[in-house]
C-alpha cells in the first residue's frame, strides 16, 4: 500500500515525440506514466488528469522535453505532480496537475469463445491489461492456472477467467471400468471396477465391483487406473 500522499521527489526529463510547437494531455500522461515506473510505484498505470493545464502551444522546436517533479500519490488512487515543458532548452510552460491513477495488471483471456468441457490450450489465450481494482478475488492471472484445465461453462472471448470457471480435466466418466490397485504390506492386488461418478486426475472417486457390489474410494491416477489409498 502507498503511504498517504507519499512524496516522491524525483525529477524526470522526458524527451517527447510530439508535434513541433505543441504539447497536449497525451504527452503529459506518457511522461507521468514513466515517472510512476521510475519511482517504483507501478510499472503499468492508467492515468486520468482532471485538474491543471494540459495543452501548450509554442514556436516550432527540434527538442521538446517535459520535466515531471514532486509526484505525490495516495491510497485513494489520486496523484498530484508538477510539469514543465522545455523547447530547445527554454521553458515554455508550467502546470500543476491533479488526477487519478490505476495500477494495471496483465491477465489472460480467451481469444474466442471456449465451449463447456473444452480443455484450454495456450493458443486459445492472449494477454490484456486491466485495472487491478477490477479483478475479482478468484480471478486468474497466471497462464499455468488456466492451460490444461477444463471449462465448467461457456467462456466468452475477451472476458476474465476465474477459478470457479475451471476444473481439472475429467479423465474418468461415470460407468467407466478402471483397473483398481490395492497395495498392502508390499503386496499389490488389482481388479476391475466401475466408476460411480466422474473424476479428474487426483480426485477421490467411488467405484463398485459389479460382481460383489462392494464399493471403494480410490484416487484417480489416469484414465485407466485408480488406487485405493492405504488407511
PDB file of C-alpha atoms in Angstrom:
ATOM      1  CA  UNK A   1       0.000   0.000   0.000  1.00  0.00           C
ATOM      2  CA  UNK A   2       1.118   3.514  -0.623  1.00  0.00           C
ATOM      3  CA  UNK A   3       1.627   5.753   2.334  1.00  0.00           C
ATOM      4  CA  UNK A   4      -0.908   8.551   2.335  1.00  0.00           C
ATOM      5  CA  UNK A   5       0.380  11.155  -0.098  1.00  0.00           C
ATOM      6  CA  UNK A   6       3.839   9.661  -0.115  1.00  0.00           C
ATOM      7  CA  UNK A   7       6.101  12.394  -1.509  1.00  0.00           C
ATOM      8  CA  UNK A   8       8.304  11.283  -4.385  1.00  0.00           C
ATOM      9  CA  UNK A   9      10.933  13.906  -5.069  1.00  0.00           C
ATOM     10  CA  UNK A  10      12.381  12.538  -8.289  1.00  0.00           C
ATOM     11  CA  UNK A  11      12.821  14.737 -11.326  1.00  0.00           C
ATOM     12  CA  UNK A  12      12.400  13.248 -14.767  1.00  0.00           C
ATOM     13  CA  UNK A  13      13.203  14.854 -18.075  1.00  0.00           C
ATOM     14  CA  UNK A  14      11.222  13.020 -20.752  1.00  0.00           C
ATOM     15  CA  UNK A  15      12.119  13.552 -24.429  1.00  0.00           C
ATOM     16  CA  UNK A  16       8.840  13.508 -26.334  1.00  0.00           C
ATOM     17  CA  UNK A  17       7.936  12.682 -29.907  1.00  0.00           C
ATOM     18  CA  UNK A  18       5.440  15.499 -30.121  1.00  0.00           C
ATOM     19  CA  UNK A  19       4.214  17.795 -32.840  1.00  0.00           C
ATOM     20  CA  UNK A  20       6.736  20.643 -33.039  1.00  0.00           C
ATOM     21  CA  UNK A  21       5.229  23.560 -31.160  1.00  0.00           C
ATOM     22  CA  UNK A  22       2.586  21.602 -29.209  1.00  0.00           C
ATOM     23  CA  UNK A  23       2.259  19.508 -26.025  1.00  0.00           C
ATOM     24  CA  UNK A  24      -1.090  18.012 -25.024  1.00  0.00           C
ATOM     25  CA  UNK A  25      -2.653  15.766 -22.373  1.00  0.00           C
ATOM     26  CA  UNK A  26      -1.476  12.586 -24.132  1.00  0.00           C
ATOM     27  CA  UNK A  27       2.135  13.762 -23.964  1.00  0.00           C
ATOM     28  CA  UNK A  28       1.779  14.659 -20.291  1.00  0.00           C
ATOM     29  CA  UNK A  29       0.192  11.304 -19.441  1.00  0.00           C
ATOM     30  CA  UNK A  30       3.091   9.442 -21.088  1.00  0.00           C
ATOM     31  CA  UNK A  31       5.604  11.490 -19.123  1.00  0.00           C
ATOM     32  CA  UNK A  32       3.813  10.888 -15.812  1.00  0.00           C
ATOM     33  CA  UNK A  33       3.491   7.154 -16.536  1.00  0.00           C
ATOM     34  CA  UNK A  34       7.277   6.998 -16.945  1.00  0.00           C
ATOM     35  CA  UNK A  35       7.723   8.802 -13.642  1.00  0.00           C
ATOM     36  CA  UNK A  36       5.415   6.294 -11.895  1.00  0.00           C
ATOM     37  CA  UNK A  37       7.657   3.488 -13.161  1.00  0.00           C
ATOM     38  CA  UNK A  38      10.841   5.420 -12.345  1.00  0.00           C
ATOM     39  CA  UNK A  39       9.698   5.922  -8.758  1.00  0.00           C
ATOM     40  CA  UNK A  40       8.755   2.243  -8.373  1.00  0.00           C
ATOM     41  CA  UNK A  41       5.058   2.860  -7.729  1.00  0.00           C
ATOM     42  CA  UNK A  42       3.913   0.711 -10.640  1.00  0.00           C
ATOM     43  CA  UNK A  43       5.372  -0.286 -13.988  1.00  0.00           C
ATOM     44  CA  UNK A  44       1.983  -0.098 -15.673  1.00  0.00           C
ATOM     45  CA  UNK A  45      -0.630   2.517 -14.789  1.00  0.00           C
ATOM     46  CA  UNK A  46      -3.622   4.138 -16.415  1.00  0.00           C
ATOM     47  CA  UNK A  47      -3.965   7.849 -15.699  1.00  0.00           C
ATOM     48  CA  UNK A  48      -6.804  10.331 -15.763  1.00  0.00           C
ATOM     49  CA  UNK A  49      -5.941  14.034 -15.474  1.00  0.00           C
ATOM     50  CA  UNK A  50      -8.790  16.212 -14.246  1.00  0.00           C
ATOM     51  CA  UNK A  51      -7.023  19.297 -12.919  1.00  0.00           C
ATOM     52  CA  UNK A  52      -4.408  21.635 -14.396  1.00  0.00           C
ATOM     53  CA  UNK A  53      -3.459  22.930 -17.806  1.00  0.00           C
ATOM     54  CA  UNK A  54      -2.820  20.144 -20.327  1.00  0.00           C
ATOM     55  CA  UNK A  55      -2.373  21.948 -23.665  1.00  0.00           C
ATOM     56  CA  UNK A  56       0.603  24.114 -24.582  1.00  0.00           C
ATOM     57  CA  UNK A  57       1.461  25.827 -27.882  1.00  0.00           C
ATOM     58  CA  UNK A  58       4.811  27.385 -28.689  1.00  0.00           C
ATOM     59  CA  UNK A  59       7.115  28.097 -31.616  1.00  0.00           C
ATOM     60  CA  UNK A  60       8.376  25.116 -33.577  1.00  0.00           C
ATOM     61  CA  UNK A  61      11.180  23.336 -31.738  1.00  0.00           C
ATOM     62  CA  UNK A  62      13.551  20.490 -32.583  1.00  0.00           C
ATOM     63  CA  UNK A  63      13.988  19.333 -28.979  1.00  0.00           C
ATOM     64  CA  UNK A  64      10.920  19.187 -26.707  1.00  0.00           C
ATOM     65  CA  UNK A  65      11.176  17.801 -23.181  1.00  0.00           C
ATOM     66  CA  UNK A  66       8.826  17.540 -20.223  1.00  0.00           C
ATOM     67  CA  UNK A  67      10.121  17.808 -16.664  1.00  0.00           C
ATOM     68  CA  UNK A  68       7.998  15.900 -14.129  1.00  0.00           C
ATOM     69  CA  UNK A  69       8.671  16.737 -10.484  1.00  0.00           C
ATOM     70  CA  UNK A  70       7.227  16.414  -6.988  1.00  0.00           C
ATOM     71  CA  UNK A  71       4.965  13.475  -7.799  1.00  0.00           C
ATOM     72  CA  UNK A  72       2.665  12.575  -4.895  1.00  0.00           C
ATOM     73  CA  UNK A  73       0.331   9.581  -4.780  1.00  0.00           C
ATOM     74  CA  UNK A  74      -2.112   8.343  -2.147  1.00  0.00           C
ATOM     75  CA  UNK A  75      -4.083   5.230  -1.225  1.00  0.00           C
ATOM     76  CA  UNK A  76      -7.222   6.643  -2.851  1.00  0.00           C
ATOM     77  CA  UNK A  77      -5.532   6.450  -6.255  1.00  0.00           C
ATOM     78  CA  UNK A  78      -5.133  10.204  -6.541  1.00  0.00           C
ATOM     79  CA  UNK A  79      -1.955  11.928  -7.621  1.00  0.00           C
ATOM     80  CA  UNK A  80      -0.544  15.424  -7.951  1.00  0.00           C
ATOM     81  CA  UNK A  81       2.574  16.490  -9.808  1.00  0.00           C
ATOM     82  CA  UNK A  82       4.268  19.438 -11.456  1.00  0.00           C
ATOM     83  CA  UNK A  83       5.138  19.522 -15.137  1.00  0.00           C
ATOM     84  CA  UNK A  84       7.337  21.975 -17.001  1.00  0.00           C
ATOM     85  CA  UNK A  85       7.757  21.996 -20.774  1.00  0.00           C
ATOM     86  CA  UNK A  86      11.049  22.911 -22.419  1.00  0.00           C
ATOM     87  CA  UNK A  87      11.506  23.696 -26.103  1.00  0.00           C
ATOM     88  CA  UNK A  88      15.107  23.712 -27.315  1.00  0.00           C
ATOM     89  CA  UNK A  89      16.196  24.119 -23.688  1.00  0.00           C
ATOM     90  CA  UNK A  90      13.887  27.084 -22.939  1.00  0.00           C
ATOM     91  CA  UNK A  91      10.948  26.786 -20.513  1.00  0.00           C
ATOM     92  CA  UNK A  92       7.725  27.460 -22.403  1.00  0.00           C
ATOM     93  CA  UNK A  93       5.136  26.482 -19.794  1.00  0.00           C
ATOM     94  CA  UNK A  94       4.402  25.068 -16.336  1.00  0.00           C
ATOM     95  CA  UNK A  95       1.380  23.346 -14.829  1.00  0.00           C
ATOM     96  CA  UNK A  96       0.271  21.742 -11.569  1.00  0.00           C
ATOM     97  CA  UNK A  97      -1.641  18.563 -12.366  1.00  0.00           C
ATOM     98  CA  UNK A  98      -4.210  16.575 -10.396  1.00  0.00           C
ATOM     99  CA  UNK A  99      -5.625  13.218 -11.396  1.00  0.00           C
ATOM    100  CA  UNK A 100      -6.322   9.582 -10.653  1.00  0.00           C
ATOM    101  CA  UNK A 101      -4.142   6.565 -11.340  1.00  0.00           C
ATOM    102  CA  UNK A 102      -4.990   2.891 -11.698  1.00  0.00           C
ATOM    103  CA  UNK A 103      -2.432   0.120 -11.414  1.00  0.00           C
ATOM    104  CA  UNK A 104      -2.740  -2.189 -14.410  1.00  0.00           C
ATOM    105  CA  UNK A 105      -2.388  -5.980 -14.355  1.00  0.00           C
ATOM    106  CA  UNK A 106      -1.657  -8.283 -17.280  1.00  0.00           C
ATOM    107  CA  UNK A 107      -4.116 -11.178 -17.404  1.00  0.00           C
ATOM    108  CA  UNK A 108      -5.016 -13.986 -19.807  1.00  0.00           C
ATOM    109  CA  UNK A 109      -8.390 -14.043 -21.564  1.00  0.00           C
ATOM    110  CA  UNK A 110      -9.832 -16.291 -24.294  1.00  0.00           C
ATOM    111  CA  UNK A 111      -9.188 -15.237 -27.878  1.00  0.00           C
ATOM    112  CA  UNK A 112     -12.523 -16.872 -28.780  1.00  0.00           C
ATOM    113  CA  UNK A 113     -15.499 -18.477 -27.059  1.00  0.00           C
ATOM    114  CA  UNK A 114     -14.412 -21.643 -25.239  1.00  0.00           C
ATOM    115  CA  UNK A 115     -17.089 -24.324 -25.065  1.00  0.00           C
ATOM    116  CA  UNK A 116     -18.187 -26.078 -21.899  1.00  0.00           C
ATOM    117  CA  UNK A 117     -15.976 -29.129 -21.160  1.00  0.00           C
ATOM    118  CA  UNK A 118     -13.287 -27.923 -23.594  1.00  0.00           C
ATOM    119  CA  UNK A 119      -9.711 -28.329 -22.375  1.00  0.00           C
ATOM    120  CA  UNK A 120      -7.965 -24.967 -22.657  1.00  0.00           C
ATOM    121  CA  UNK A 121      -4.760 -24.666 -24.683  1.00  0.00           C
ATOM    122  CA  UNK A 122      -2.283 -21.800 -24.765  1.00  0.00           C
ATOM    123  CA  UNK A 123      -3.238 -20.825 -28.328  1.00  0.00           C
ATOM    124  CA  UNK A 124      -6.776 -20.083 -27.125  1.00  0.00           C
ATOM    125  CA  UNK A 125      -5.476 -17.331 -24.812  1.00  0.00           C
ATOM    126  CA  UNK A 126      -3.995 -13.863 -25.117  1.00  0.00           C
ATOM    127  CA  UNK A 127      -2.891 -11.187 -22.662  1.00  0.00           C
ATOM    128  CA  UNK A 128      -4.700  -7.932 -21.960  1.00  0.00           C
ATOM    129  CA  UNK A 129      -4.240  -5.159 -19.424  1.00  0.00           C
ATOM    130  CA  UNK A 130      -6.988  -4.484 -16.873  1.00  0.00           C
ATOM    131  CA  UNK A 131      -7.238  -2.261 -13.847  1.00  0.00           C
ATOM    132  CA  UNK A 132      -6.088  -4.222 -10.803  1.00  0.00           C
ATOM    133  CA  UNK A 133      -9.036  -2.981  -8.741  1.00  0.00           C
ATOM    134  CA  UNK A 134     -11.441  -4.558 -11.247  1.00  0.00           C
ATOM    135  CA  UNK A 135     -10.027  -8.051 -10.785  1.00  0.00           C
ATOM    136  CA  UNK A 136     -12.214 -10.399  -8.761  1.00  0.00           C
ATOM    137  CA  UNK A 137     -10.707 -12.164  -5.770  1.00  0.00           C
ATOM    138  CA  UNK A 138     -10.820 -15.520  -7.578  1.00  0.00           C
ATOM    139  CA  UNK A 139      -9.656 -14.105 -10.912  1.00  0.00           C
ATOM    140  CA  UNK A 140      -6.770 -15.948 -12.571  1.00  0.00           C
ATOM    141  CA  UNK A 141      -3.707 -14.123 -13.909  1.00  0.00           C
ATOM    142  CA  UNK A 142      -1.181 -16.980 -14.231  1.00  0.00           C
ATOM    143  CA  UNK A 143      -1.336 -18.910 -17.504  1.00  0.00           C
ATOM    144  CA  UNK A 144      -0.268 -22.103 -15.686  1.00  0.00           C
ATOM    145  CA  UNK A 145      -3.515 -21.946 -13.678  1.00  0.00           C
ATOM    146  CA  UNK A 146      -5.542 -21.967 -16.913  1.00  0.00           C
ATOM    147  CA  UNK A 147      -3.838 -24.088 -19.577  1.00  0.00           C
ATOM    148  CA  UNK A 148      -4.789 -27.754 -19.317  1.00  0.00           C
ATOM    149  CA  UNK A 149      -7.898 -27.045 -17.262  1.00  0.00           C
ATOM    150  CA  UNK A 150     -11.426 -27.826 -18.436  1.00  0.00           C
ATOM    151  CA  UNK A 151     -14.142 -25.193 -18.781  1.00  0.00           C
ATOM    152  CA  UNK A 152     -17.111 -25.779 -16.481  1.00  0.00           C
ATOM    153  CA  UNK A 153     -19.248 -23.400 -18.539  1.00  0.00           C
ATOM    154  CA  UNK A 154     -19.039 -21.429 -21.771  1.00  0.00           C
ATOM    155  CA  UNK A 155     -16.203 -18.910 -21.510  1.00  0.00           C
ATOM    156  CA  UNK A 156     -16.741 -15.796 -23.610  1.00  0.00           C
ATOM    157  CA  UNK A 157     -13.984 -14.262 -25.692  1.00  0.00           C
ATOM    158  CA  UNK A 158     -12.131 -11.342 -24.066  1.00  0.00           C
ATOM    159  CA  UNK A 159     -13.717 -11.986 -20.628  1.00  0.00           C
ATOM    160  CA  UNK A 160     -11.850 -12.605 -17.372  1.00  0.00           C
ATOM    161  CA  UNK A 161     -11.443 -16.212 -16.244  1.00  0.00           C
ATOM    162  CA  UNK A 162     -11.990 -17.104 -12.575  1.00  0.00           C
ATOM    163  CA  UNK A 163     -11.246 -20.211 -10.527  1.00  0.00           C
ATOM    164  CA  UNK A 164     -14.916 -21.177 -10.465  1.00  0.00           C
ATOM    165  CA  UNK A 165     -14.948 -21.322 -14.293  1.00  0.00           C
ATOM    166  CA  UNK A 166     -12.434 -24.180 -14.442  1.00  0.00           C
ATOM    167  CA  UNK A 167     -11.744 -27.646 -13.137  1.00  0.00           C
ATOM    168  CA  UNK A 168      -9.107 -30.293 -13.674  1.00  0.00           C
ATOM    169  CA  UNK A 169      -9.782 -32.251 -16.845  1.00  0.00           C
ATOM    170  CA  UNK A 170     -12.276 -35.076 -16.338  1.00  0.00           C
ATOM    171  CA  UNK A 171     -10.498 -38.308 -17.334  1.00  0.00           C
ATOM    172  CA  UNK A 172     -12.899 -40.828 -15.773  1.00  0.00           C
ATOM    173  CA  UNK A 173     -16.577 -40.961 -16.669  1.00  0.00           C
ATOM    174  CA  UNK A 174     -19.372 -42.472 -14.595  1.00  0.00           C
ATOM    175  CA  UNK A 175     -19.880 -46.103 -15.656  1.00  0.00           C
ATOM    176  CA  UNK A 176     -16.318 -46.448 -16.966  1.00  0.00           C
ATOM    177  CA  UNK A 177     -14.374 -49.581 -15.957  1.00  0.00           C
ATOM    178  CA  UNK A 178     -10.915 -48.962 -14.472  1.00  0.00           C
ATOM    179  CA  UNK A 179      -8.145 -51.049 -13.004  1.00  0.00           C
ATOM    180  CA  UNK A 180      -8.191 -50.539  -9.245  1.00  0.00           C
ATOM    181  CA  UNK A 181      -4.900 -51.069  -7.445  1.00  0.00           C
ATOM    182  CA  UNK A 182      -4.668 -52.198  -3.817  1.00  0.00           C
ATOM    183  CA  UNK A 183      -1.273 -52.045  -2.111  1.00  0.00           C
ATOM    184  CA  UNK A 184      -0.788 -53.553   1.325  1.00  0.00           C
ATOM    185  CA  UNK A 185       2.422 -54.624   3.068  1.00  0.00           C
ATOM    186  CA  UNK A 186       4.350 -54.994  -0.137  1.00  0.00           C
ATOM    187  CA  UNK A 187       1.572 -56.830  -1.944  1.00  0.00           C
ATOM    188  CA  UNK A 188      -0.295 -55.427  -4.931  1.00  0.00           C
ATOM    189  CA  UNK A 189      -3.735 -56.598  -5.972  1.00  0.00           C
ATOM    190  CA  UNK A 190      -5.643 -55.331  -8.989  1.00  0.00           C
ATOM    191  CA  UNK A 191      -9.267 -55.684 -10.013  1.00  0.00           C
ATOM    192  CA  UNK A 192     -11.678 -54.184 -12.484  1.00  0.00           C
ATOM    193  CA  UNK A 193     -14.301 -51.849 -11.005  1.00  0.00           C
ATOM    194  CA  UNK A 194     -16.850 -49.407 -12.365  1.00  0.00           C
ATOM    195  CA  UNK A 195     -16.800 -45.672 -11.613  1.00  0.00           C
ATOM    196  CA  UNK A 196     -19.890 -44.356  -9.841  1.00  0.00           C
ATOM    197  CA  UNK A 197     -19.063 -40.716 -10.694  1.00  0.00           C
ATOM    198  CA  UNK A 198     -16.921 -38.581 -12.939  1.00  0.00           C
ATOM    199  CA  UNK A 199     -13.414 -37.703 -11.799  1.00  0.00           C
ATOM    200  CA  UNK A 200     -10.286 -35.771 -12.722  1.00  0.00           C
ATOM    201  CA  UNK A 201      -6.710 -36.855 -12.183  1.00  0.00           C
ATOM    202  CA  UNK A 202      -6.071 -36.796  -8.432  1.00  0.00           C
ATOM    203  CA  UNK A 203      -9.759 -36.881  -7.460  1.00  0.00           C
ATOM    204  CA  UNK A 204     -11.123 -39.402  -4.967  1.00  0.00           C
ATOM    205  CA  UNK A 205     -13.873 -41.308  -6.775  1.00  0.00           C
ATOM    206  CA  UNK A 206     -16.288 -44.038  -5.711  1.00  0.00           C
ATOM    207  CA  UNK A 207     -16.025 -47.362  -7.556  1.00  0.00           C
ATOM    208  CA  UNK A 208     -18.097 -50.545  -7.364  1.00  0.00           C
ATOM    209  CA  UNK A 209     -17.275 -54.172  -8.003  1.00  0.00           C
ATOM    210  CA  UNK A 210     -20.229 -55.186 -10.152  1.00  0.00           C
ATOM    211  CA  UNK A 211     -19.882 -58.819  -9.127  1.00  0.00           C
ATOM    212  CA  UNK A 212     -19.683 -58.428  -5.350  1.00  0.00           C
ATOM    213  CA  UNK A 213     -21.395 -54.984  -5.108  1.00  0.00           C
ATOM    214  CA  UNK A 214     -18.503 -53.846  -2.889  1.00  0.00           C
ATOM    215  CA  UNK A 215     -17.777 -50.113  -3.056  1.00  0.00           C
ATOM    216  CA  UNK A 216     -14.394 -48.442  -2.561  1.00  0.00           C
ATOM    217  CA  UNK A 217     -12.982 -44.946  -2.835  1.00  0.00           C
ATOM    218  CA  UNK A 218      -9.861 -44.664  -4.971  1.00  0.00           C
ATOM    219  CA  UNK A 219      -7.608 -41.874  -6.214  1.00  0.00           C
ATOM    220  CA  UNK A 220      -7.645 -41.412  -9.994  1.00  0.00           C
ATOM    221  CA  UNK A 221      -4.129 -41.938 -11.390  1.00  0.00           C
ATOM    222  CA  UNK A 222      -5.025 -41.682 -15.075  1.00  0.00           C
ATOM    223  CA  UNK A 223      -7.877 -42.542 -17.427  1.00  0.00           C
ATOM    224  CA  UNK A 224      -7.311 -46.276 -16.901  1.00  0.00           C
ATOM    225  CA  UNK A 225      -6.137 -46.585 -13.309  1.00  0.00           C
ATOM    226  CA  UNK A 226      -7.105 -45.652  -9.777  1.00  0.00           C
ATOM    227  CA  UNK A 227      -5.513 -46.574  -6.454  1.00  0.00           C
ATOM    228  CA  UNK A 228      -7.102 -47.318  -3.087  1.00  0.00           C
ATOM    229  CA  UNK A 229      -5.214 -45.255  -0.546  1.00  0.00           C
ATOM    230  CA  UNK A 230      -3.769 -47.065   2.463  1.00  0.00           C
ATOM    231  CA  UNK A 231      -5.705 -46.489   5.674  1.00  0.00           C
TER     232      UNK A 231
END
